[in-house]
mmCIF file of C-alpha atoms in Angstrom:
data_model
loop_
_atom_site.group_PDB
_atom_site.id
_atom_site.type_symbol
_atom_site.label_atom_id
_atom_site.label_comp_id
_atom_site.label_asym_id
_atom_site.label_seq_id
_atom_site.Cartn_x
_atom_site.Cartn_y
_atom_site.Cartn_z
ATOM 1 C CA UNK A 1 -0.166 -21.983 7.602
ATOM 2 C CA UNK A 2 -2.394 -19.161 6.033
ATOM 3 C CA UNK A 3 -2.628 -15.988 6.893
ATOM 4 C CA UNK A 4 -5.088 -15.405 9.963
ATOM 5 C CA UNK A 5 -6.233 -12.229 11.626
ATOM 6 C CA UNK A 6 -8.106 -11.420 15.150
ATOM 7 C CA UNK A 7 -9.611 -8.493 16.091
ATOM 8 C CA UNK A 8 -8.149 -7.329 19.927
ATOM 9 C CA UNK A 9 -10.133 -4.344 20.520
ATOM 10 C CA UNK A 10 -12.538 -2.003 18.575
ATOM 11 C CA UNK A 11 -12.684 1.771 19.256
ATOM 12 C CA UNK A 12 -16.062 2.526 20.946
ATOM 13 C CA UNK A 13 -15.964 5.907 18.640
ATOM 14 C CA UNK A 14 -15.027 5.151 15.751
ATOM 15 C CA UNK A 15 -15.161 2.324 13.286
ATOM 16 C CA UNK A 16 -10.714 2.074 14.161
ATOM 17 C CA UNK A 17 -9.961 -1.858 15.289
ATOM 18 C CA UNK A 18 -6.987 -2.976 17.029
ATOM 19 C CA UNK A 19 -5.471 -6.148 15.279
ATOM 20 C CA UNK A 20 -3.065 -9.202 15.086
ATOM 21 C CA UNK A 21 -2.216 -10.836 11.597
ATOM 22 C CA UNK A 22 -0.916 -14.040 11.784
ATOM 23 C CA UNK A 23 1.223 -15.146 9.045
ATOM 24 C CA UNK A 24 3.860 -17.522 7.713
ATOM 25 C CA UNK A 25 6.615 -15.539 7.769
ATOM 26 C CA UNK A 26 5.323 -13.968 11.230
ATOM 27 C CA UNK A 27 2.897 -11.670 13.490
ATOM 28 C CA UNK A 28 1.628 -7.938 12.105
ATOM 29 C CA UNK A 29 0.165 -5.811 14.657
ATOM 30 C CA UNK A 30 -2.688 -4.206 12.980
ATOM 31 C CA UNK A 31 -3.578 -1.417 11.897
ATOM 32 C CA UNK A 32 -0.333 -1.278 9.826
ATOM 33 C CA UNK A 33 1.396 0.721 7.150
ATOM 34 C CA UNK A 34 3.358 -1.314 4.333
ATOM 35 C CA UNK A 35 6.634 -0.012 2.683
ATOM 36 C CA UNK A 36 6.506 -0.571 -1.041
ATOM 37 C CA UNK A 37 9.454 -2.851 -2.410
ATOM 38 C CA UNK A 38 8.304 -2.546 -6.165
ATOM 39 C CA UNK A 39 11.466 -4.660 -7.742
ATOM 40 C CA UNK A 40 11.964 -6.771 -4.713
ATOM 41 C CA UNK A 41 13.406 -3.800 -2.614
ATOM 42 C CA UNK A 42 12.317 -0.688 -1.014
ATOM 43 C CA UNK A 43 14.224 1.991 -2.717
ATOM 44 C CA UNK A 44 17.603 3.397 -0.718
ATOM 45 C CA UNK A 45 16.867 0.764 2.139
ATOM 46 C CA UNK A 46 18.311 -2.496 3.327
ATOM 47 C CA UNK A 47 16.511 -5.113 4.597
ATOM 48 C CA UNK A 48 17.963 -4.530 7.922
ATOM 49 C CA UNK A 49 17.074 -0.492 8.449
ATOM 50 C CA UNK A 50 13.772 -1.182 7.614
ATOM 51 C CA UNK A 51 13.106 -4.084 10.537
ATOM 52 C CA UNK A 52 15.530 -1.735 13.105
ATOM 53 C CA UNK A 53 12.804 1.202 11.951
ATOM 54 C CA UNK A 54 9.900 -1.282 12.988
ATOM 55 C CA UNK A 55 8.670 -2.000 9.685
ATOM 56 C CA UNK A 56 7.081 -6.145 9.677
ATOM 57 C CA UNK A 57 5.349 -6.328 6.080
ATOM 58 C CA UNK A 58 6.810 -5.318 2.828
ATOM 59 C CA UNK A 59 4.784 -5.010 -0.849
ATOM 60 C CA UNK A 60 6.366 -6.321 -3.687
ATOM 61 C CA UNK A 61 4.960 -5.607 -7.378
ATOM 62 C CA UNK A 62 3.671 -8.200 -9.445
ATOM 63 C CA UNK A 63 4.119 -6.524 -13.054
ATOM 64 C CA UNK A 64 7.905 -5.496 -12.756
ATOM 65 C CA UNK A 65 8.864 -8.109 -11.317
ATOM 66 C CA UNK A 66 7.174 -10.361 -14.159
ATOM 67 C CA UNK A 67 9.080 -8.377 -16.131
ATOM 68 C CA UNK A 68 12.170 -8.231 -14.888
ATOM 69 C CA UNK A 69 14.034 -10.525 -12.780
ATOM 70 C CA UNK A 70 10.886 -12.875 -14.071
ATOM 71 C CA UNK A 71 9.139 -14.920 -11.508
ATOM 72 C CA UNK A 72 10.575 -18.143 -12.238
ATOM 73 C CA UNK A 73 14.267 -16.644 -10.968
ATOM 74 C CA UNK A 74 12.694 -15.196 -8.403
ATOM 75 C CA UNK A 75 11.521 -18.927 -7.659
ATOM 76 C CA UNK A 76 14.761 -20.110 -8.216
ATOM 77 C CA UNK A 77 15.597 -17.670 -5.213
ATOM 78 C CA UNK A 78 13.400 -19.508 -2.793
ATOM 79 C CA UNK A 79 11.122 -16.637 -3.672
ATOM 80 C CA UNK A 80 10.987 -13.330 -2.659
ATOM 81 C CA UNK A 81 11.941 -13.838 1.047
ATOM 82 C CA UNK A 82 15.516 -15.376 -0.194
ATOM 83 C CA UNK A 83 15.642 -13.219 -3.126
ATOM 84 C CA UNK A 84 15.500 -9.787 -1.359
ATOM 85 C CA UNK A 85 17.157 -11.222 2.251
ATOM 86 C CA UNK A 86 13.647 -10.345 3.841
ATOM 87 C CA UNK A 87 12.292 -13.052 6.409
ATOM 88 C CA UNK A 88 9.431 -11.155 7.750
ATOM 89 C CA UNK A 89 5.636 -11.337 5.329
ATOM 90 C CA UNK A 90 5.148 -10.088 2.162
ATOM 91 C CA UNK A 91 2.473 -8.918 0.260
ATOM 92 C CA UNK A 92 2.151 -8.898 -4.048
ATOM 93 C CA UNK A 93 -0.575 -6.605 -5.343
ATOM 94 C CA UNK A 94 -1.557 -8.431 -8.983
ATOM 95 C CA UNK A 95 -0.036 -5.789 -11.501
ATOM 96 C CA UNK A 96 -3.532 -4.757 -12.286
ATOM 97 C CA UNK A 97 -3.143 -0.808 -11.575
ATOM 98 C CA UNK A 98 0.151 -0.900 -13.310
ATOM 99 C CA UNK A 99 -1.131 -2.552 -16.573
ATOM 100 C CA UNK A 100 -4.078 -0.485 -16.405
ATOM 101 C CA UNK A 101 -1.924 2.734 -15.753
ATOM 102 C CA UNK A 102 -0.377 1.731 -19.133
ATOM 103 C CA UNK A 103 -3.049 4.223 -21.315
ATOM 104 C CA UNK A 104 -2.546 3.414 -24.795
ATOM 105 C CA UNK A 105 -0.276 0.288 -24.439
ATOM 106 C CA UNK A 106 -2.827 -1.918 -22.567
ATOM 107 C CA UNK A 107 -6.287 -3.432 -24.261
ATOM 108 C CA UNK A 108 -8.576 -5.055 -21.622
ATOM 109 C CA UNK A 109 -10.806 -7.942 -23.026
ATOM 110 C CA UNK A 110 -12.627 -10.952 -20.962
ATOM 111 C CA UNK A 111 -9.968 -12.822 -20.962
ATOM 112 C CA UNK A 112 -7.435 -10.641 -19.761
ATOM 113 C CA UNK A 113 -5.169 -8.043 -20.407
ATOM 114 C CA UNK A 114 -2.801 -7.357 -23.701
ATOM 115 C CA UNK A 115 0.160 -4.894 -22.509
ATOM 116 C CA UNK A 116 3.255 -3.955 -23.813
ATOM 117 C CA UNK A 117 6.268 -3.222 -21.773
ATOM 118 C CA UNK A 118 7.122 -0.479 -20.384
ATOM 119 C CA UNK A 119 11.002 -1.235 -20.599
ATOM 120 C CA UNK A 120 11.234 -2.822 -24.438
ATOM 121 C CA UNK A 121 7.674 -3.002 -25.930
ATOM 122 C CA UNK A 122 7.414 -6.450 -25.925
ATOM 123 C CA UNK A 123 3.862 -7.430 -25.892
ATOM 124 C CA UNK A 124 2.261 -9.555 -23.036
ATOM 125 C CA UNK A 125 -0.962 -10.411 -21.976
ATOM 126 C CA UNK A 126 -1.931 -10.908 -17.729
ATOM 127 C CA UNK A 127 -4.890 -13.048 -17.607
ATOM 128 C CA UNK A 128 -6.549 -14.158 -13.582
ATOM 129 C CA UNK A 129 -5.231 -17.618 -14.037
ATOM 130 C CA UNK A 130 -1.763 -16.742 -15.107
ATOM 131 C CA UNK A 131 -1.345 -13.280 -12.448
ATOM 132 C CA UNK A 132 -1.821 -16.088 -10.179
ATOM 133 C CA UNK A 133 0.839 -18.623 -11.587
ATOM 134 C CA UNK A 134 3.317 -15.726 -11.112
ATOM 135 C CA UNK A 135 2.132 -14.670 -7.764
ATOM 136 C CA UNK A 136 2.218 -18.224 -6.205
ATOM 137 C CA UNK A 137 6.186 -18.377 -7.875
ATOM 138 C CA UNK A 138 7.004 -15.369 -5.824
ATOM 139 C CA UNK A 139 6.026 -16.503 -2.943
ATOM 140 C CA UNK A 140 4.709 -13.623 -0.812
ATOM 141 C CA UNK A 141 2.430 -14.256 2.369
ATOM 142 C CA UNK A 142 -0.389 -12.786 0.463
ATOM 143 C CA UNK A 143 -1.287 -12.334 -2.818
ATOM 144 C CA UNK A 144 -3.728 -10.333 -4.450
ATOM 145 C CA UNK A 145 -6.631 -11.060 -7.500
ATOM 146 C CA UNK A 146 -6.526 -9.468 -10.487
ATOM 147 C CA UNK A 147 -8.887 -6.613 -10.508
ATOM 148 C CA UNK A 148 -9.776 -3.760 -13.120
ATOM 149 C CA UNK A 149 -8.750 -0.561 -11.348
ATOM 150 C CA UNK A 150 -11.499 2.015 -12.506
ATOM 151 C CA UNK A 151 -9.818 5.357 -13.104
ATOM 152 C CA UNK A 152 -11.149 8.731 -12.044
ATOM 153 C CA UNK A 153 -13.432 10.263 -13.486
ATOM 154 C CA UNK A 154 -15.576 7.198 -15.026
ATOM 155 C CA UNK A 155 -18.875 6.911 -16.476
ATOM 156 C CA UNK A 156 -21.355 4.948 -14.761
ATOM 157 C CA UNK A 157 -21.269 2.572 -17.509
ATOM 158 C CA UNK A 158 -17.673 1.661 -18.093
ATOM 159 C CA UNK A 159 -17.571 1.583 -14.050
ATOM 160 C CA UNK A 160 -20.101 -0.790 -13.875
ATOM 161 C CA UNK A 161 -18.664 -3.002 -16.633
ATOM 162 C CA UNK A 162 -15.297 -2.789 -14.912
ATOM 163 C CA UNK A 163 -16.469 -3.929 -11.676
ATOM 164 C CA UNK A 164 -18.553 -6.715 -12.839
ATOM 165 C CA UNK A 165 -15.315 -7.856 -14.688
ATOM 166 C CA UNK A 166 -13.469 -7.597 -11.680
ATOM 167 C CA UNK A 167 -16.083 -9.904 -10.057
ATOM 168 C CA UNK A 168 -15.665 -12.693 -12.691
ATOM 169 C CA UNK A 169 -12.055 -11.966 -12.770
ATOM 170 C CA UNK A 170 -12.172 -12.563 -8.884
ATOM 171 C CA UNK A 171 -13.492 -16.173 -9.161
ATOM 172 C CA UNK A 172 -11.165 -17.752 -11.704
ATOM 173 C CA UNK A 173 -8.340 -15.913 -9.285
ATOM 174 C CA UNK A 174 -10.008 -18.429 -6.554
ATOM 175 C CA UNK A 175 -10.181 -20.967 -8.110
ATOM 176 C CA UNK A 176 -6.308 -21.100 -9.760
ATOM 177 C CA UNK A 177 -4.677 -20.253 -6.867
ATOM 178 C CA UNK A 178 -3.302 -23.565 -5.108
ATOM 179 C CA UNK A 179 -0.284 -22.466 -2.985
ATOM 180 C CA UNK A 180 -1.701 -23.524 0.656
ATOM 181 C CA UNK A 181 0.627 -21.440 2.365
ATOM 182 C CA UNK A 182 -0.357 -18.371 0.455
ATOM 183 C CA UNK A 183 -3.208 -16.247 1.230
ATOM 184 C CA UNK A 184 -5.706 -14.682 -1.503
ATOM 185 C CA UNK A 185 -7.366 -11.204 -0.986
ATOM 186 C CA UNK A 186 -10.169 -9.895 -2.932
ATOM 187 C CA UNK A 187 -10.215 -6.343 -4.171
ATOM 188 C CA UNK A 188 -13.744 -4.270 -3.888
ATOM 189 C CA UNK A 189 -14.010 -1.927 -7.164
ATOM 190 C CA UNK A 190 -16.935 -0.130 -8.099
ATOM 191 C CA UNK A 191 -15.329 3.532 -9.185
ATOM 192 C CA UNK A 192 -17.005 6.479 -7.189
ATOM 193 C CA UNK A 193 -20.308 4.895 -7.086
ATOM 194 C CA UNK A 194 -22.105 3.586 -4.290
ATOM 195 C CA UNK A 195 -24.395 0.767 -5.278
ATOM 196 C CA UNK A 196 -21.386 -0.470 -7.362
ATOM 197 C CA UNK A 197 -19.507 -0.566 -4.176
ATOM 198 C CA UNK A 198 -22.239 -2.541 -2.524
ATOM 199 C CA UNK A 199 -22.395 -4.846 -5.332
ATOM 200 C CA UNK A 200 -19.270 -5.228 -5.664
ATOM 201 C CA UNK A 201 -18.416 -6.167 -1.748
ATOM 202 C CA UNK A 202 -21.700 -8.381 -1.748
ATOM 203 C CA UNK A 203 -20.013 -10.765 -3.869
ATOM 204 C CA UNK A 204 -16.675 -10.705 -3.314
ATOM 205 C CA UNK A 205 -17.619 -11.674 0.389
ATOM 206 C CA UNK A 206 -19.598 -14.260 -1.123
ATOM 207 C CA UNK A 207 -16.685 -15.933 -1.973
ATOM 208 C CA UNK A 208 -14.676 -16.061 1.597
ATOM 209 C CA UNK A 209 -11.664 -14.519 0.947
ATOM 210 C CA UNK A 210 -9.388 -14.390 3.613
ATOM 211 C CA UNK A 211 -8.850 -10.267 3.822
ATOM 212 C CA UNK A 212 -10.656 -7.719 1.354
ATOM 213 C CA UNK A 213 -8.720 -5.078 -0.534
ATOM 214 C CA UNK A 214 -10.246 -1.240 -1.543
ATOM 215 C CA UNK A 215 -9.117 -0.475 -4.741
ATOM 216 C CA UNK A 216 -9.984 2.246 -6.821
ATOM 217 C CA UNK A 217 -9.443 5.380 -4.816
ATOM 218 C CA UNK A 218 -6.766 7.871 -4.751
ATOM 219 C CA UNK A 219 -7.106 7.854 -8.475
ATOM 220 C CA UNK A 220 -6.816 11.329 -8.756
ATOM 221 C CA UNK A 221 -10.474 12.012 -7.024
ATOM 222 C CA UNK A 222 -10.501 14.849 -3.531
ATOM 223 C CA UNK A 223 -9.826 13.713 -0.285
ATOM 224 C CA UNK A 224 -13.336 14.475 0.894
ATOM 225 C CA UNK A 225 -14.799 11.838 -1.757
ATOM 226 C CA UNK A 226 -12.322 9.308 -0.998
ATOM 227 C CA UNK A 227 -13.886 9.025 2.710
ATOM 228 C CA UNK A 228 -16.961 9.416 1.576
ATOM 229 C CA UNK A 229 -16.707 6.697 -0.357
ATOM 230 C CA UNK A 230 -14.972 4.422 2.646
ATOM 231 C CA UNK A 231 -17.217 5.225 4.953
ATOM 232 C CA UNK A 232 -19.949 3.559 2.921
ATOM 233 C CA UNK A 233 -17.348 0.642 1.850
ATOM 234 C CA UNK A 234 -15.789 -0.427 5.063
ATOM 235 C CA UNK A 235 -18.947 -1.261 6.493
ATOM 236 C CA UNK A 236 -19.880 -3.963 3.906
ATOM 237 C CA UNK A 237 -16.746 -5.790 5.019
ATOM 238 C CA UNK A 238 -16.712 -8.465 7.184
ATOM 239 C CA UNK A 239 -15.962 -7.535 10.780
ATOM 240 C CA UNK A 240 -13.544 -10.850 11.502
ATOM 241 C CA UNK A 241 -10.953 -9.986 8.304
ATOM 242 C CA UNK A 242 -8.675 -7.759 7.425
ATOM 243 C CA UNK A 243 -9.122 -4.551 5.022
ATOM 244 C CA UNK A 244 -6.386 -2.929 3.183
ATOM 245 C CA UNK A 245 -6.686 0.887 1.482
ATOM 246 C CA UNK A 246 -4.620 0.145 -1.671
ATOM 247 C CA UNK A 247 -1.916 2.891 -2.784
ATOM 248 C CA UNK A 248 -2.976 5.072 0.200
ATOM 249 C CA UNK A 249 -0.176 6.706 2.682
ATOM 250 C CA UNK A 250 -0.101 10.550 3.278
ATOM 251 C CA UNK A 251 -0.483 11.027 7.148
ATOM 252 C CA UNK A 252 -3.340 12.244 6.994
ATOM 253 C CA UNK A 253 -5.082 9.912 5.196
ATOM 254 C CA UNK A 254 -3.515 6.848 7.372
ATOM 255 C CA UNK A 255 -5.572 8.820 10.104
ATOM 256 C CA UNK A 256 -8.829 8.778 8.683
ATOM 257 C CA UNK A 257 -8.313 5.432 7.177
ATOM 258 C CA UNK A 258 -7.882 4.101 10.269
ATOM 259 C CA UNK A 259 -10.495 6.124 12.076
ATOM 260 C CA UNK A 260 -12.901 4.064 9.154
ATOM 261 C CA UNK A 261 -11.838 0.882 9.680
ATOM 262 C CA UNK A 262 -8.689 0.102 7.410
ATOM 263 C CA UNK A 263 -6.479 -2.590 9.053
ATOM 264 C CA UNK A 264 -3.880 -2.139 6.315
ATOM 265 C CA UNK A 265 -1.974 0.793 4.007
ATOM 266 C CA UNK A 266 0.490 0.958 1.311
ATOM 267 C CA UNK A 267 1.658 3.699 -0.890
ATOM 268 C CA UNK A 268 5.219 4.364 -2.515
ATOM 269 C CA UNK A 269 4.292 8.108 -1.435
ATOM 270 C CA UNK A 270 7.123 8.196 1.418
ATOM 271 C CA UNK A 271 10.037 6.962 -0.311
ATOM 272 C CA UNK A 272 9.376 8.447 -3.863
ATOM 273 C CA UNK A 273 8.734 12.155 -2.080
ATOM 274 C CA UNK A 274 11.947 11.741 -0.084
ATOM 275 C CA UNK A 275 13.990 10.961 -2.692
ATOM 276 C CA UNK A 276 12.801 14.756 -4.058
ATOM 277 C CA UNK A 277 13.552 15.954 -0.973
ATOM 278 C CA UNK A 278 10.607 16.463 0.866
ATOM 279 C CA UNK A 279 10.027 14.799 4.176
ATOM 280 C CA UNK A 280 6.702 14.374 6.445
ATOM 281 C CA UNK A 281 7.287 16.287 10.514
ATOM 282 C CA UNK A 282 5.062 16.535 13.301
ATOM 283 C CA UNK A 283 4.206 19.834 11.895
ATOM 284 C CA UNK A 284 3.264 19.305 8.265
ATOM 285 C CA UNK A 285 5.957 18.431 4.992
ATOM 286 C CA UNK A 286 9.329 19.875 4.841
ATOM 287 C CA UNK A 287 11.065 20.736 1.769
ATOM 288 C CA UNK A 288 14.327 20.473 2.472
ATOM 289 C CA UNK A 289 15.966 21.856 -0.786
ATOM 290 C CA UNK A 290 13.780 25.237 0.504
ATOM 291 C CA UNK A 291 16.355 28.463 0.784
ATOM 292 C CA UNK A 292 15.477 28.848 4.431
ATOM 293 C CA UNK A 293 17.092 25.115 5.628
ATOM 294 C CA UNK A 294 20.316 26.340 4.774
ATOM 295 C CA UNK A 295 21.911 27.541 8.120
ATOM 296 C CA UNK A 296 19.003 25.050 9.925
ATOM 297 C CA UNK A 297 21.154 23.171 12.607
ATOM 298 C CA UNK A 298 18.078 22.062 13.879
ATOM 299 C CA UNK A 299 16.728 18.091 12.853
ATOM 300 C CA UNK A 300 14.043 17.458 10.298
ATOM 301 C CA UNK A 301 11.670 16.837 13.078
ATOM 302 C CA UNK A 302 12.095 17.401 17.012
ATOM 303 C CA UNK A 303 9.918 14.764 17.554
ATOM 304 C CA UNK A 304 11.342 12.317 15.797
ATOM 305 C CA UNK A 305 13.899 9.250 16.574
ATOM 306 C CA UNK A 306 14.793 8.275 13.294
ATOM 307 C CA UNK A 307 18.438 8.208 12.728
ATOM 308 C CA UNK A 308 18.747 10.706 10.086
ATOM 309 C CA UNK A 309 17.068 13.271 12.653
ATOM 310 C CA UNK A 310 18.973 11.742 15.953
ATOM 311 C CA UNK A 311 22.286 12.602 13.595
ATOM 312 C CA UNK A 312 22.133 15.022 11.381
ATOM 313 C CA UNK A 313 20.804 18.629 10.439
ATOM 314 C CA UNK A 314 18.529 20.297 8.134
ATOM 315 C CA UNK A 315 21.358 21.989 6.861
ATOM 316 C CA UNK A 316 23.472 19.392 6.491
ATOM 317 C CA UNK A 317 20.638 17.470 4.425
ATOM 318 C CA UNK A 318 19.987 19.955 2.696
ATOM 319 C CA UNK A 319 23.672 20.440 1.508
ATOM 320 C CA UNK A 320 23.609 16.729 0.370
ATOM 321 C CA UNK A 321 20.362 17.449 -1.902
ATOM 322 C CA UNK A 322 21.488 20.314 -3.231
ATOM 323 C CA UNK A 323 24.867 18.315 -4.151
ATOM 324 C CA UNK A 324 23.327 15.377 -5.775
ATOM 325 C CA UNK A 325 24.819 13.264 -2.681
ATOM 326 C CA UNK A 326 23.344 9.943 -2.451
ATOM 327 C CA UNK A 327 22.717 10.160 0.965
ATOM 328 C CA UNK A 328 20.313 12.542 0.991
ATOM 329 C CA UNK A 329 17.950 10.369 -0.535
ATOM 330 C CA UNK A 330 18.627 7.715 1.963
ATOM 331 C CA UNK A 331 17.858 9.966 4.580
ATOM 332 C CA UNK A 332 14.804 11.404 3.852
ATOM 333 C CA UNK A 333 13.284 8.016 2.855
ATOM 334 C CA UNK A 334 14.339 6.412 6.228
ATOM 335 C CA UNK A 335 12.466 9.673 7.765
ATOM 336 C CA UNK A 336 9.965 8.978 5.466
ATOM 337 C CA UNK A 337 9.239 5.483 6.257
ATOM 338 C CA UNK A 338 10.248 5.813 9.869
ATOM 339 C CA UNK A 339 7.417 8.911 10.414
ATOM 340 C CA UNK A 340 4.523 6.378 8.944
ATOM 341 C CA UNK A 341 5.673 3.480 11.111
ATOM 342 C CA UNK A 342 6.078 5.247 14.336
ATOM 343 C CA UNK A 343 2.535 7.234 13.563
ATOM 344 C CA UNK A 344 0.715 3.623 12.964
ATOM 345 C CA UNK A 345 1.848 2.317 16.044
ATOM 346 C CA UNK A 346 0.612 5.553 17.561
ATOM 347 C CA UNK A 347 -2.568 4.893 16.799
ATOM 348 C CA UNK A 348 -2.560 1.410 17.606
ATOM 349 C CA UNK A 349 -1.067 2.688 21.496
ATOM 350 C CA UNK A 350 -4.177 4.838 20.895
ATOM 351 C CA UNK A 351 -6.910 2.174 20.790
ATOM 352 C CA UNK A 352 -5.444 0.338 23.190
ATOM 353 C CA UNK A 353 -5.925 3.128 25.860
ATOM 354 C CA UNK A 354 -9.341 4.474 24.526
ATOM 355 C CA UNK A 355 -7.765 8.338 23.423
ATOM 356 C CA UNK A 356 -8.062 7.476 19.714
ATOM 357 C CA UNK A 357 -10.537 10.383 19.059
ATOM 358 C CA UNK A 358 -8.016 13.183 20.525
ATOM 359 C CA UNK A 359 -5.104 11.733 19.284
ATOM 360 C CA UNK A 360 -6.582 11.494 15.914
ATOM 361 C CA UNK A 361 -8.035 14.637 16.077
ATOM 362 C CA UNK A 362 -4.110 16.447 17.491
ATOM 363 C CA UNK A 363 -2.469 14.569 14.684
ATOM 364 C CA UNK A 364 -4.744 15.982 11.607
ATOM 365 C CA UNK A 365 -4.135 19.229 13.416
ATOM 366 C CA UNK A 366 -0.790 19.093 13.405
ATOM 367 C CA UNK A 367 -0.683 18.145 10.057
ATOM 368 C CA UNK A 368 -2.355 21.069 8.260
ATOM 369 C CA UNK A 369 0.691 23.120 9.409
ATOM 370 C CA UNK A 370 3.740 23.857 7.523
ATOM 371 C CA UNK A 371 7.326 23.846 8.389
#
């Protein structure tokens, strides 16, 4: 089986779909936020608090876990659903943000990539065909090509070099990848500029790729440019597959996202915050280390069911943070990840019943507050 989705309903107001993804390792309901698992595990959470919390797809990371375990161990495993004890899907994004993050350690040529290791130095080069050898060892549901991801600001030139790269790059993906019970996504590049966008979705849904990825934003660019430049991309997608917002996940970003037609979100923004302490409410973030939590009996968010806030208080929390108590971290992040979870399926209960627009609009509200 490959990975299948269906639209259930579109939102007469918006571009915002209602959706089921159908995959081997189970059913998504759509649209969807993804907690990040870089090294085969979502940092301070067990496989079991993250299905109790309601999350049903996981990302794992190509590059570190090329790097260490190594793919063929992680093979050995049964791949990543025996390796990390998770049986619902999984999605690998290719590495290519992480090798390109690199600066001076990375040299990008047609071929591929040359990289050296962030953890020893060692040098290594990612080419399509073998990001795909890895990515079919591992295992995951879905996999993604290996695209250039154009950072912010770029010139028109290298942009247009880079996405015409990722295009090529795009088609020996397709045609290496073998695993029939894997799915392939293409990623649309084309930096800040429009008619690269257009280009680039033009012929990426040339080649009938099961879902489309939008790479290439929240590189560092305003929030008012990044929907700008969805609102022209989402469009050029096709209407019967999925899109996914790569590296995307404040709240109020999911929101408008979704109101533009993403199906699907990831971002390690919830669990790498919370580990620092600061946590996502009804009413804005919360930092918890912040003088004024101290006596706080109150939980991190009223409106929340999550068990840190069902359990403890702010100034209990807060004591653990400002100990250097494990637990503290563990808390937050299940917060963390438990807030984005419960506010996708919001607005999926949201289509469904035709309020998407004030719901939307009472969330984003809410949002711009502080606590």
């Amino acid at each position: 089986m490959k990975v299948r989705w269906e639209c259930l309903k579109k939102d007469p107001g918006s571009m915002a779909r209602l959706g089921r993804l159908e995959t081997p390792h189970g059913t998504v309901e759509t649209p969807v936020f993804m907690p990040v698992g870089t090294q085969a595990t979502v940092k301070a959470m067990a496989p079991y608090e993250l299905e109790e919390m309601g999350a049903r797809i996981l990302l794992s990371n190509t590059y570190h876990l090329y790097l260490r375990p190594g793919a063929e161990l992680v093979a050995q495993a049964g791949g990543l659903h025996g390796f990390m004890a998770w049986n619902g899907p999984i999605l690998t994004d290719s590495g290519g943000f992480q090798v390109f993050s690199l600066g001076d350690l990375r040299k990008i040529k047609e071929e591929g990539v040359e990289f050296r290791s962030h953890i020893d130095g060692s040098k290594h080069l990612f080419t399509p065909e073998n990001v795909m050898h890895i990515q079919q060892l591992l295992g995951a549901d879905i996999a993604m090509a290996f695209d250039e991801c154009i950072p912010y600001p770029a010139t028109y030139e290298y942009a247009q070099a880079a996405t015409e790269r990722t295009t090529r790059w795009a088609q020996r993906c397709k045609a290496a990848h073998t695993r029939e019970d894997q799915s392939l996504f293409g990623i649309v590049q084309g930096g800040m500029y429009k008619d690269l966008r257009t280009a680039s979705a033009r012929d990426l849904v040339a080649m009938d790729f099961p879902g489309y990825a939008i790479g290439g934003l929240s590189v560092g660019e305003d929030k008012p440019l990044m929907y700008e430049i969805l609102d022209h991309t989402t469009p050029l997608l096709p209407q019967d597959k999925p899109r996914y917002l790569m590296g995307v996940g404040s709240p109020d970003c999911l929101v408008e996202g979704v109101l533009r037609g993403v199906d699907m979100f990831d971002c390690v923004l919830p669990t790498r915050i919370g580990r620092n302490g600061t946590v996502f409410t009804s009413s804005g973030k919360l930092v918890i280390r912040n003088a004024k939590h101290k006596s706080d009996m109150g939980p991190l968010d009223p409106q929340c069911s999550c068990y840190a806030c069902r359990t403890f208080s702010r100034a209990y929390i807060r004591h653990l943070f400002m100990a250097g108590e494990i637990l503290g971290a563990r808390l937050a992040t299940t917060h963390n990840l438990h807030f984005l979870i419960n506010l996708m399926a919001t607005l999926r209960r949201a289509i469904a019943e035709d309020n998407l627009a004030e719901v939307a609009a009472c969330l984003l509200a809410d949002w711009q507050r502080e606590s």
